[in-house]
Amino acid sequence: SLRFCVIAVFPPLNATFTSSTSAHQVGVLEKRLESSMTLLRGTEKSISAIVLECGFVDMSHCSKLFKSKFGVTPSTFRKSSNF
């Protein structure tokens, strides 16, 4: 399934972040990040709309976590996805 493919391709959030966050919170953030990645790749929605739709507080928070997980910012990811 797509979920297993994404986990296999991308590393988990860094150890410093996860050590100070509960397993449930990490799971929720992982889902939000995966959803944002899917929307960035598959829609023309603005990045700010995607950030809010995925439940992040603001763009800065999302960008920091997105880069921690995927190695690039949401805007760089979108550009590389030819969108």
PDB file of N, CA, C and O in Angstrom:
ATOM      1  N   SER A   1       0.842  -1.189   0.000  1.00  0.00           N
ATOM      2  CA  SER A   1       0.000   0.000   0.000  1.00  0.00           C
ATOM      3  C   SER A   1       0.882   1.245   0.000  1.00  0.00           C
ATOM      4  O   SER A   1       2.060   1.189   0.326  1.00  0.00           O
ATOM      5  N   LEU A   2       0.273   2.373  -0.320  1.00  0.00           N
ATOM      6  CA  LEU A   2       1.008   3.630  -0.382  1.00  0.00           C
ATOM      7  C   LEU A   2       1.646   3.966   0.960  1.00  0.00           C
ATOM      8  O   LEU A   2       2.781   4.382   1.018  1.00  0.00           O
ATOM      9  N   ARG A   3       0.951   3.721   2.043  1.00  0.00           N
ATOM     10  CA  ARG A   3       1.484   4.065   3.363  1.00  0.00           C
ATOM     11  C   ARG A   3       2.807   3.352   3.623  1.00  0.00           C
ATOM     12  O   ARG A   3       3.767   3.939   4.074  1.00  0.00           O
ATOM     13  N   PHE A   4       2.881   2.077   3.323  1.00  0.00           N
ATOM     14  CA  PHE A   4       4.104   1.327   3.544  1.00  0.00           C
ATOM     15  C   PHE A   4       5.205   1.775   2.603  1.00  0.00           C
ATOM     16  O   PHE A   4       6.356   1.829   2.965  1.00  0.00           O
ATOM     17  N   CYS A   5       4.849   2.149   1.399  1.00  0.00           N
ATOM     18  CA  CYS A   5       5.823   2.638   0.421  1.00  0.00           C
ATOM     19  C   CYS A   5       6.453   3.931   0.924  1.00  0.00           C
ATOM     20  O   CYS A   5       7.653   4.093   0.878  1.00  0.00           O
ATOM     21  N   VAL A   6       5.642   4.851   1.425  1.00  0.00           N
ATOM     22  CA  VAL A   6       6.142   6.133   1.913  1.00  0.00           C
ATOM     23  C   VAL A   6       7.068   5.922   3.097  1.00  0.00           C
ATOM     24  O   VAL A   6       8.130   6.515   3.167  1.00  0.00           O
ATOM     25  N   ILE A   7       6.699   5.077   4.016  1.00  0.00           N
ATOM     26  CA  ILE A   7       7.526   4.823   5.186  1.00  0.00           C
ATOM     27  C   ILE A   7       8.857   4.199   4.772  1.00  0.00           C
ATOM     28  O   ILE A   7       9.896   4.517   5.311  1.00  0.00           O
ATOM     29  N   ALA A   8       8.831   3.338   3.781  1.00  0.00           N
ATOM     30  CA  ALA A   8      10.056   2.689   3.333  1.00  0.00           C
ATOM     31  C   ALA A   8      10.995   3.670   2.630  1.00  0.00           C
ATOM     32  O   ALA A   8      12.202   3.546   2.731  1.00  0.00           O
ATOM     33  N   VAL A   9      10.446   4.663   1.956  1.00  0.00           N
ATOM     34  CA  VAL A   9      11.258   5.603   1.189  1.00  0.00           C
ATOM     35  C   VAL A   9      11.796   6.723   2.064  1.00  0.00           C
ATOM     36  O   VAL A   9      12.928   7.152   1.910  1.00  0.00           O
ATOM     37  N   PHE A  10      10.992   7.210   2.989  1.00  0.00           N
ATOM     38  CA  PHE A  10      11.381   8.356   3.798  1.00  0.00           C
ATOM     39  C   PHE A  10      11.664   7.941   5.246  1.00  0.00           C
ATOM     40  O   PHE A  10      10.936   7.127   5.806  1.00  0.00           O
ATOM     41  N   PRO A  11      12.677   8.512   5.847  1.00  0.00           N
ATOM     42  CA  PRO A  11      13.012   8.161   7.226  1.00  0.00           C
ATOM     43  C   PRO A  11      11.992   8.721   8.208  1.00  0.00           C
ATOM     44  O   PRO A  11      11.264   9.656   7.874  1.00  0.00           O
ATOM     45  N   PRO A  12      11.942   8.174   9.404  1.00  0.00           N
ATOM     46  CA  PRO A  12      11.052   8.736  10.417  1.00  0.00           C
ATOM     47  C   PRO A  12      11.561  10.098  10.872  1.00  0.00           C
ATOM     48  O   PRO A  12      12.679  10.494  10.541  1.00  0.00           O
ATOM     49  N   LEU A  13      10.729  10.798  11.631  1.00  0.00           N
ATOM     50  CA  LEU A  13      11.164  12.079  12.184  1.00  0.00           C
ATOM     51  C   LEU A  13      12.423  11.870  13.003  1.00  0.00           C
ATOM     52  O   LEU A  13      12.639  10.810  13.568  1.00  0.00           O
ATOM     53  N   ASN A  14      13.252  12.897  13.089  1.00  0.00           N
ATOM     54  CA  ASN A  14      14.541  12.728  13.760  1.00  0.00           C
ATOM     55  C   ASN A  14      14.382  12.379  15.235  1.00  0.00           C
ATOM     56  O   ASN A  14      13.382  12.681  15.863  1.00  0.00           O
ATOM     57  N   ALA A  15      15.381  11.728  15.791  1.00  0.00           N
ATOM     58  CA  ALA A  15      15.333  11.197  17.163  1.00  0.00           C
ATOM     59  C   ALA A  15      15.175  12.293  18.204  1.00  0.00           C
ATOM     60  O   ALA A  15      14.497  12.099  19.206  1.00  0.00           O
ATOM     61  N   THR A  16      15.767  13.452  17.982  1.00  0.00           N
ATOM     62  CA  THR A  16      15.644  14.545  18.942  1.00  0.00           C
ATOM     63  C   THR A  16      14.196  14.966  19.073  1.00  0.00           C
ATOM     64  O   THR A  16      13.685  15.165  20.168  1.00  0.00           O
ATOM     65  N   PHE A  17      13.510  15.075  17.952  1.00  0.00           N
ATOM     66  CA  PHE A  17      12.108  15.470  17.976  1.00  0.00           C
ATOM     67  C   PHE A  17      11.262  14.395  18.633  1.00  0.00           C
ATOM     68  O   PHE A  17      10.466  14.672  19.512  1.00  0.00           O
ATOM     69  N   THR A  18      11.421  13.151  18.230  1.00  0.00           N
ATOM     70  CA  THR A  18      10.556  12.096  18.723  1.00  0.00           C
ATOM     71  C   THR A  18      10.795  11.768  20.188  1.00  0.00           C
ATOM     72  O   THR A  18       9.894  11.314  20.870  1.00  0.00           O
ATOM     73  N   SER A  19      11.982  12.025  20.712  1.00  0.00           N
ATOM     74  CA  SER A  19      12.248  11.707  22.114  1.00  0.00           C
ATOM     75  C   SER A  19      11.463  12.615  23.055  1.00  0.00           C
ATOM     76  O   SER A  19      11.197  12.240  24.186  1.00  0.00           O
ATOM     77  N   SER A  20      11.073  13.801  22.585  1.00  0.00           N
ATOM     78  CA  SER A  20      10.325  14.722  23.441  1.00  0.00           C
ATOM     79  C   SER A  20       8.835  14.729  23.109  1.00  0.00           C
ATOM     80  O   SER A  20       8.101  15.578  23.592  1.00  0.00           O
ATOM     81  N   THR A  21       8.380  13.795  22.306  1.00  0.00           N
ATOM     82  CA  THR A  21       6.999  13.763  21.850  1.00  0.00           C
ATOM     83  C   THR A  21       6.438  12.359  22.059  1.00  0.00           C
ATOM     84  O   THR A  21       7.120  11.375  21.827  1.00  0.00           O
ATOM     85  N   SER A  22       5.176  12.280  22.487  1.00  0.00           N
ATOM     86  CA  SER A  22       4.571  10.965  22.721  1.00  0.00           C
ATOM     87  C   SER A  22       4.388  10.208  21.409  1.00  0.00           C
ATOM     88  O   SER A  22       4.327  10.797  20.329  1.00  0.00           O
ATOM     89  N   ALA A  23       4.276   8.912  21.510  1.00  0.00           N
ATOM     90  CA  ALA A  23       4.099   8.066  20.325  1.00  0.00           C
ATOM     91  C   ALA A  23       2.829   8.442  19.566  1.00  0.00           C
ATOM     92  O   ALA A  23       2.814   8.461  18.336  1.00  0.00           O
ATOM     93  N   HIS A  24       1.772   8.765  20.299  1.00  0.00           N
ATOM     94  CA  HIS A  24       0.517   9.164  19.651  1.00  0.00           C
ATOM     95  C   HIS A  24       0.712  10.460  18.863  1.00  0.00           C
ATOM     96  O   HIS A  24       0.270  10.565  17.722  1.00  0.00           O
ATOM     97  N   GLN A  25       1.379  11.437  19.474  1.00  0.00           N
ATOM     98  CA  GLN A  25       1.617  12.712  18.796  1.00  0.00           C
ATOM     99  C   GLN A  25       2.468  12.510  17.546  1.00  0.00           C
ATOM    100  O   GLN A  25       2.207  13.111  16.508  1.00  0.00           O
ATOM    101  N   VAL A  26       3.470  11.670  17.639  1.00  0.00           N
ATOM    102  CA  VAL A  26       4.325  11.380  16.482  1.00  0.00           C
ATOM    103  C   VAL A  26       3.491  10.740  15.377  1.00  0.00           C
ATOM    104  O   VAL A  26       3.614  11.107  14.206  1.00  0.00           O
ATOM    105  N   GLY A  27       2.617   9.819  15.736  1.00  0.00           N
ATOM    106  CA  GLY A  27       1.750   9.176  14.749  1.00  0.00           C
ATOM    107  C   GLY A  27       0.847  10.169  14.039  1.00  0.00           C
ATOM    108  O   GLY A  27       0.669  10.108  12.820  1.00  0.00           O
ATOM    109  N   VAL A  28       0.290  11.091  14.798  1.00  0.00           N
ATOM    110  CA  VAL A  28      -0.578  12.124  14.217  1.00  0.00           C
ATOM    111  C   VAL A  28       0.234  13.009  13.273  1.00  0.00           C
ATOM    112  O   VAL A  28      -0.203  13.308  12.153  1.00  0.00           O
ATOM    113  N   LEU A  29       1.411  13.421  13.704  1.00  0.00           N
ATOM    114  CA  LEU A  29       2.258  14.258  12.849  1.00  0.00           C
ATOM    115  C   LEU A  29       2.677  13.526  11.577  1.00  0.00           C
ATOM    116  O   LEU A  29       2.705  14.112  10.489  1.00  0.00           O
ATOM    117  N   GLU A  30       2.994  12.235  11.703  1.00  0.00           N
ATOM    118  CA  GLU A  30       3.354  11.442  10.525  1.00  0.00           C
ATOM    119  C   GLU A  30       2.205  11.442   9.522  1.00  0.00           C
ATOM    120  O   GLU A  30       2.416  11.617   8.323  1.00  0.00           O
ATOM    121  N   LYS A  31       0.984  11.239   9.992  1.00  0.00           N
ATOM    122  CA  LYS A  31      -0.189  11.239   9.111  1.00  0.00           C
ATOM    123  C   LYS A  31      -0.365  12.608   8.451  1.00  0.00           C
ATOM    124  O   LYS A  31      -0.662  12.694   7.262  1.00  0.00           O
ATOM    125  N   ARG A  32      -0.209  13.669   9.227  1.00  0.00           N
ATOM    126  CA  ARG A  32      -0.347  15.020   8.666  1.00  0.00           C
ATOM    127  C   ARG A  32       0.705  15.281   7.599  1.00  0.00           C
ATOM    128  O   ARG A  32       0.414  15.860   6.556  1.00  0.00           O
ATOM    129  N   LEU A  33       1.934  14.853   7.867  1.00  0.00           N
ATOM    130  CA  LEU A  33       3.007  15.053   6.892  1.00  0.00           C
ATOM    131  C   LEU A  33       2.761  14.239   5.630  1.00  0.00           C
ATOM    132  O   LEU A  33       2.964  14.733   4.516  1.00  0.00           O
ATOM    133  N   GLU A  34       2.322  13.001   5.769  1.00  0.00           N
ATOM    134  CA  GLU A  34       2.024  12.175   4.602  1.00  0.00           C
ATOM    135  C   GLU A  34       0.882  12.782   3.789  1.00  0.00           C
ATOM    136  O   GLU A  34       0.931  12.806   2.555  1.00  0.00           O
ATOM    137  N   SER A  35      -0.145  13.293   4.496  1.00  0.00           N
ATOM    138  CA  SER A  35      -1.267  13.932   3.798  1.00  0.00           C
ATOM    139  C   SER A  35      -0.812  15.178   3.058  1.00  0.00           C
ATOM    140  O   SER A  35      -1.211  15.409   1.916  1.00  0.00           O
ATOM    141  N   SER A  36       0.027  15.971   3.705  1.00  0.00           N
ATOM    142  CA  SER A  36       0.503  17.190   3.046  1.00  0.00           C
ATOM    143  C   SER A  36       1.341  16.845   1.822  1.00  0.00           C
ATOM    144  O   SER A  36       1.218  17.494   0.772  1.00  0.00           O
ATOM    145  N   MET A  37       2.162  15.812   1.912  1.00  0.00           N
ATOM    146  CA  MET A  37       2.972  15.387   0.770  1.00  0.00           C
ATOM    147  C   MET A  37       2.064  14.960  -0.390  1.00  0.00           C
ATOM    148  O   MET A  37       2.285  15.344  -1.537  1.00  0.00           O
ATOM    149  N   THR A  38       1.034  14.193  -0.088  1.00  0.00           N
ATOM    150  CA  THR A  38       0.106  13.738  -1.123  1.00  0.00           C
ATOM    151  C   THR A  38      -0.599  14.918  -1.786  1.00  0.00           C
ATOM    152  O   THR A  38      -0.717  14.969  -3.013  1.00  0.00           O
ATOM    153  N   LEU A  39      -1.045  15.875  -0.987  1.00  0.00           N
ATOM    154  CA  LEU A  39      -1.731  17.042  -1.530  1.00  0.00           C
ATOM    155  C   LEU A  39      -0.783  17.935  -2.330  1.00  0.00           C
ATOM    156  O   LEU A  39      -1.170  18.489  -3.356  1.00  0.00           O
ATOM    157  N   LEU A  40       0.440  18.078  -1.870  1.00  0.00           N
ATOM    158  CA  LEU A  40       1.417  18.879  -2.619  1.00  0.00           C
ATOM    159  C   LEU A  40       1.678  18.265  -3.989  1.00  0.00           C
ATOM    160  O   LEU A  40       1.838  18.977  -4.980  1.00  0.00           O
ATOM    161  N   ARG A  41       1.735  16.961  -4.029  1.00  0.00           N
ATOM    162  CA  ARG A  41       2.034  16.254  -5.278  1.00  0.00           C
ATOM    163  C   ARG A  41       0.815  16.170  -6.195  1.00  0.00           C
ATOM    164  O   ARG A  41       0.949  16.237  -7.407  1.00  0.00           O
ATOM    165  N   GLY A  42      -0.375  16.040  -5.615  1.00  0.00           N
ATOM    166  CA  GLY A  42      -1.536  15.712  -6.432  1.00  0.00           C
ATOM    167  C   GLY A  42      -2.585  16.783  -6.628  1.00  0.00           C
ATOM    168  O   GLY A  42      -3.605  16.517  -7.268  1.00  0.00           O
ATOM    169  N   THR A  43      -2.378  17.975  -6.067  1.00  0.00           N
ATOM    170  CA  THR A  43      -3.370  19.039  -6.245  1.00  0.00           C
ATOM    171  C   THR A  43      -2.671  20.349  -6.587  1.00  0.00           C
ATOM    172  O   THR A  43      -1.455  20.471  -6.448  1.00  0.00           O
ATOM    173  N   GLU A  44      -3.482  21.302  -6.999  1.00  0.00           N
ATOM    174  CA  GLU A  44      -2.971  22.649  -7.262  1.00  0.00           C
ATOM    175  C   GLU A  44      -3.292  23.599  -6.112  1.00  0.00           C
ATOM    176  O   GLU A  44      -3.132  24.813  -6.242  1.00  0.00           O
ATOM    177  N   LYS A  45      -3.747  23.063  -4.981  1.00  0.00           N
ATOM    178  CA  LYS A  45      -4.047  23.905  -3.823  1.00  0.00           C
ATOM    179  C   LYS A  45      -2.790  24.649  -3.399  1.00  0.00           C
ATOM    180  O   LYS A  45      -1.680  24.134  -3.540  1.00  0.00           O
ATOM    181  N   SER A  46      -2.982  25.824  -2.831  1.00  0.00           N
ATOM    182  CA  SER A  46      -1.824  26.576  -2.334  1.00  0.00           C
ATOM    183  C   SER A  46      -1.212  25.833  -1.154  1.00  0.00           C
ATOM    184  O   SER A  46      -1.899  25.066  -0.459  1.00  0.00           O
ATOM    185  N   ILE A  47       0.055  26.070  -0.950  1.00  0.00           N
ATOM    186  CA  ILE A  47       0.743  25.412   0.168  1.00  0.00           C
ATOM    187  C   ILE A  47       0.112  25.837   1.487  1.00  0.00           C
ATOM    188  O   ILE A  47      -0.092  25.006   2.376  1.00  0.00           O
ATOM    189  N   SER A  48      -0.238  27.107   1.619  1.00  0.00           N
ATOM    190  CA  SER A  48      -0.850  27.564   2.871  1.00  0.00           C
ATOM    191  C   SER A  48      -2.202  26.880   3.112  1.00  0.00           C
ATOM    192  O   SER A  48      -2.532  26.538   4.248  1.00  0.00           O
ATOM    193  N   ALA A  49      -2.975  26.633   2.055  1.00  0.00           N
ATOM    194  CA  ALA A  49      -4.248  25.928   2.213  1.00  0.00           C
ATOM    195  C   ALA A  49      -4.010  24.481   2.637  1.00  0.00           C
ATOM    196  O   ALA A  49      -4.726  23.946   3.484  1.00  0.00           O
ATOM    197  N   ILE A  50      -2.990  23.856   2.064  1.00  0.00           N
ATOM    198  CA  ILE A  50      -2.653  22.478   2.422  1.00  0.00           C
ATOM    199  C   ILE A  50      -2.205  22.394   3.875  1.00  0.00           C
ATOM    200  O   ILE A  50      -2.617  21.490   4.614  1.00  0.00           O
ATOM    201  N   VAL A  51      -1.386  23.341   4.294  1.00  0.00           N
ATOM    202  CA  VAL A  51      -0.907  23.383   5.684  1.00  0.00           C
ATOM    203  C   VAL A  51      -2.087  23.418   6.648  1.00  0.00           C
ATOM    204  O   VAL A  51      -2.152  22.645   7.607  1.00  0.00           O
ATOM    205  N   LEU A  52      -3.036  24.293   6.390  1.00  0.00           N
ATOM    206  CA  LEU A  52      -4.208  24.398   7.266  1.00  0.00           C
ATOM    207  C   LEU A  52      -5.094  23.160   7.170  1.00  0.00           C
ATOM    208  O   LEU A  52      -5.582  22.654   8.184  1.00  0.00           O
ATOM    209  N   GLU A  53      -5.287  22.652   5.968  1.00  0.00           N
ATOM    210  CA  GLU A  53      -6.132  21.467   5.779  1.00  0.00           C
ATOM    211  C   GLU A  53      -5.572  20.249   6.512  1.00  0.00           C
ATOM    212  O   GLU A  53      -6.324  19.417   7.020  1.00  0.00           O
ATOM    213  N   CYS A  54      -4.266  20.168   6.597  1.00  0.00           N
ATOM    214  CA  CYS A  54      -3.629  19.025   7.265  1.00  0.00           C
ATOM    215  C   CYS A  54      -3.502  19.211   8.774  1.00  0.00           C
ATOM    216  O   CYS A  54      -2.991  18.337   9.461  1.00  0.00           O
ATOM    217  N   GLY A  55      -3.950  20.355   9.280  1.00  0.00           N
ATOM    218  CA  GLY A  55      -4.011  20.555  10.717  1.00  0.00           C
ATOM    219  C   GLY A  55      -2.787  21.162  11.371  1.00  0.00           C
ATOM    220  O   GLY A  55      -2.657  21.119  12.592  1.00  0.00           O
ATOM    221  N   PHE A  56      -1.898  21.742  10.570  1.00  0.00           N
ATOM    222  CA  PHE A  56      -0.739  22.409  11.160  1.00  0.00           C
ATOM    223  C   PHE A  56      -1.134  23.803  11.621  1.00  0.00           C
ATOM    224  O   PHE A  56      -2.032  24.425  11.057  1.00  0.00           O
ATOM    225  N   VAL A  57      -0.455  24.293  12.647  1.00  0.00           N
ATOM    226  CA  VAL A  57      -0.747  25.588  13.219  1.00  0.00           C
ATOM    227  C   VAL A  57      -0.387  26.707  12.238  1.00  0.00           C
ATOM    228  O   VAL A  57      -1.148  27.657  12.066  1.00  0.00           O
ATOM    229  N   ASP A  58       0.766  26.584  11.602  1.00  0.00           N
ATOM    230  CA  ASP A  58       1.200  27.600  10.653  1.00  0.00           C
ATOM    231  C   ASP A  58       2.227  27.021   9.684  1.00  0.00           C
ATOM    232  O   ASP A  58       2.676  25.884   9.836  1.00  0.00           O
ATOM    233  N   MET A  59       2.596  27.822   8.697  1.00  0.00           N
ATOM    234  CA  MET A  59       3.520  27.384   7.658  1.00  0.00           C
ATOM    235  C   MET A  59       4.888  27.029   8.231  1.00  0.00           C
ATOM    236  O   MET A  59       5.497  26.044   7.837  1.00  0.00           O
ATOM    237  N   SER A  60       5.371  27.816   9.165  1.00  0.00           N
ATOM    238  CA  SER A  60       6.694  27.589   9.750  1.00  0.00           C
ATOM    239  C   SER A  60       6.766  26.222  10.430  1.00  0.00           C
ATOM    240  O   SER A  60       7.730  25.476  10.254  1.00  0.00           O
ATOM    241  N   HIS A  61       5.753  25.909  11.202  1.00  0.00           N
ATOM    242  CA  HIS A  61       5.705  24.625  11.909  1.00  0.00           C
ATOM    243  C   HIS A  61       5.707  23.473  10.915  1.00  0.00           C
ATOM    244  O   HIS A  61       6.462  22.499  11.057  1.00  0.00           O
ATOM    245  N   CYS A  62       4.878  23.576   9.892  1.00  0.00           N
ATOM    246  CA  CYS A  62       4.805  22.528   8.881  1.00  0.00           C
ATOM    247  C   CYS A  62       6.128  22.387   8.134  1.00  0.00           C
ATOM    248  O   CYS A  62       6.620  21.280   7.950  1.00  0.00           O
ATOM    249  N   SER A  63       6.707  23.499   7.715  1.00  0.00           N
ATOM    250  CA  SER A  63       7.962  23.450   6.948  1.00  0.00           C
ATOM    251  C   SER A  63       9.077  22.791   7.736  1.00  0.00           C
ATOM    252  O   SER A  63       9.840  21.974   7.201  1.00  0.00           O
ATOM    253  N   LYS A  64       9.172  23.127   9.006  1.00  0.00           N
ATOM    254  CA  LYS A  64      10.215  22.548   9.868  1.00  0.00           C
ATOM    255  C   LYS A  64      10.060  21.031   9.971  1.00  0.00           C
ATOM    256  O   LYS A  64      11.024  20.280   9.800  1.00  0.00           O
ATOM    257  N   LEU A  65       8.853  20.577  10.224  1.00  0.00           N
ATOM    258  CA  LEU A  65       8.608  19.140  10.355  1.00  0.00           C
ATOM    259  C   LEU A  65       8.726  18.425   9.011  1.00  0.00           C
ATOM    260  O   LEU A  65       9.268  17.323   8.933  1.00  0.00           O
ATOM    261  N   PHE A  66       8.233  19.056   7.952  1.00  0.00           N
ATOM    262  CA  PHE A  66       8.303  18.470   6.609  1.00  0.00           C
ATOM    263  C   PHE A  66       9.759  18.263   6.206  1.00  0.00           C
ATOM    264  O   PHE A  66      10.136  17.199   5.729  1.00  0.00           O
ATOM    265  N   LYS A  67      10.576  19.272   6.443  1.00  0.00           N
ATOM    266  CA  LYS A  67      11.991  19.165   6.091  1.00  0.00           C
ATOM    267  C   LYS A  67      12.686  18.108   6.954  1.00  0.00           C
ATOM    268  O   LYS A  67      13.553  17.371   6.480  1.00  0.00           O
ATOM    269  N   SER A  68      12.308  18.008   8.218  1.00  0.00           N
ATOM    270  CA  SER A  68      12.879  16.995   9.103  1.00  0.00           C
ATOM    271  C   SER A  68      12.582  15.589   8.585  1.00  0.00           C
ATOM    272  O   SER A  68      13.420  14.697   8.649  1.00  0.00           O
ATOM    273  N   LYS A  69      11.383  15.389   8.049  1.00  0.00           N
ATOM    274  CA  LYS A  69      10.976  14.058   7.574  1.00  0.00           C
ATOM    275  C   LYS A  69      11.449  13.758   6.154  1.00  0.00           C
ATOM    276  O   LYS A  69      11.956  12.677   5.878  1.00  0.00           O
ATOM    277  N   PHE A  70      11.284  14.727   5.239  1.00  0.00           N
ATOM    278  CA  PHE A  70      11.517  14.457   3.826  1.00  0.00           C
ATOM    279  C   PHE A  70      12.804  15.072   3.274  1.00  0.00           C
ATOM    280  O   PHE A  70      13.175  14.820   2.139  1.00  0.00           O
ATOM    281  N   GLY A  71      13.464  15.911   4.071  1.00  0.00           N
ATOM    282  CA  GLY A  71      14.740  16.479   3.633  1.00  0.00           C
ATOM    283  C   GLY A  71      14.636  17.727   2.782  1.00  0.00           C
ATOM    284  O   GLY A  71      15.660  18.291   2.387  1.00  0.00           O
ATOM    285  N   VAL A  72      13.415  18.158   2.471  1.00  0.00           N
ATOM    286  CA  VAL A  72      13.194  19.389   1.701  1.00  0.00           C
ATOM    287  C   VAL A  72      11.971  20.104   2.251  1.00  0.00           C
ATOM    288  O   VAL A  72      11.135  19.494   2.927  1.00  0.00           O
ATOM    289  N   THR A  73      11.860  21.385   1.942  1.00  0.00           N
ATOM    290  CA  THR A  73      10.684  22.143   2.367  1.00  0.00           C
ATOM    291  C   THR A  73       9.495  21.786   1.478  1.00  0.00           C
ATOM    292  O   THR A  73       9.678  21.247   0.373  1.00  0.00           O
ATOM    293  N   PRO A  74       8.284  22.099   1.922  1.00  0.00           N
ATOM    294  CA  PRO A  74       7.111  21.833   1.075  1.00  0.00           C
ATOM    295  C   PRO A  74       7.201  22.506  -0.296  1.00  0.00           C
ATOM    296  O   PRO A  74       6.850  21.899  -1.308  1.00  0.00           O
ATOM    297  N   SER A  75       7.693  23.733  -0.348  1.00  0.00           N
ATOM    298  CA  SER A  75       7.781  24.421  -1.644  1.00  0.00           C
ATOM    299  C   SER A  75       8.798  23.759  -2.561  1.00  0.00           C
ATOM    300  O   SER A  75       8.559  23.608  -3.767  1.00  0.00           O
ATOM    301  N   THR A  76       9.927  23.317  -2.023  1.00  0.00           N
ATOM    302  CA  THR A  76      10.922  22.611  -2.831  1.00  0.00           C
ATOM    303  C   THR A  76      10.362  21.275  -3.305  1.00  0.00           C
ATOM    304  O   THR A  76      10.548  20.882  -4.456  1.00  0.00           O
ATOM    305  N   PHE A  77       9.639  20.579  -2.426  1.00  0.00           N
ATOM    306  CA  PHE A  77       9.016  19.313  -2.802  1.00  0.00           C
ATOM    307  C   PHE A  77       8.038  19.519  -3.947  1.00  0.00           C
ATOM    308  O   PHE A  77       8.028  18.769  -4.921  1.00  0.00           O
ATOM    309  N   ARG A  78       7.210  20.559  -3.839  1.00  0.00           N
ATOM    310  CA  ARG A  78       6.219  20.824  -4.898  1.00  0.00           C
ATOM    311  C   ARG A  78       6.909  21.107  -6.223  1.00  0.00           C
ATOM    312  O   ARG A  78       6.517  20.601  -7.256  1.00  0.00           O
ATOM    313  N   LYS A  79       7.970  21.915  -6.192  1.00  0.00           N
ATOM    314  CA  LYS A  79       8.700  22.239  -7.420  1.00  0.00           C
ATOM    315  C   LYS A  79       9.290  20.979  -8.044  1.00  0.00           C
ATOM    316  O   LYS A  79       9.279  20.823  -9.259  1.00  0.00           O
ATOM    317  N   SER A  80       9.796  20.091  -7.229  1.00  0.00           N
ATOM    318  CA  SER A  80      10.383  18.862  -7.752  1.00  0.00           C
ATOM    319  C   SER A  80       9.329  17.883  -8.240  1.00  0.00           C
ATOM    320  O   SER A  80       9.645  16.953  -8.977  1.00  0.00           O
ATOM    321  N   SER A  81       8.079  18.097  -7.843  1.00  0.00           N
ATOM    322  CA  SER A  81       6.986  17.240  -8.290  1.00  0.00           C
ATOM    323  C   SER A  81       6.351  17.766  -9.571  1.00  0.00           C
ATOM    324  O   SER A  81       5.314  17.290  -9.980  1.00  0.00           O
ATOM    325  N   ASN A  82       6.975  18.798 -10.175  1.00  0.00           N
ATOM    326  CA  ASN A  82       6.499  19.385 -11.431  1.00  0.00           C
ATOM    327  C   ASN A  82       5.090  19.940 -11.334  1.00  0.00           C
ATOM    328  O   ASN A  82       4.286  19.747 -12.212  1.00  0.00           O
ATOM    329  N   PHE A  83       4.789  20.592 -10.237  1.00  0.00           N
ATOM    330  CA  PHE A  83       3.449  21.159 -10.073  1.00  0.00           C
ATOM    331  C   PHE A  83       3.564  22.621  -9.877  1.00  0.00           C
ATOM    332  O   PHE A  83       4.248  23.233  -9.255  1.00  0.00           O
TER     333      PHE A  83
END
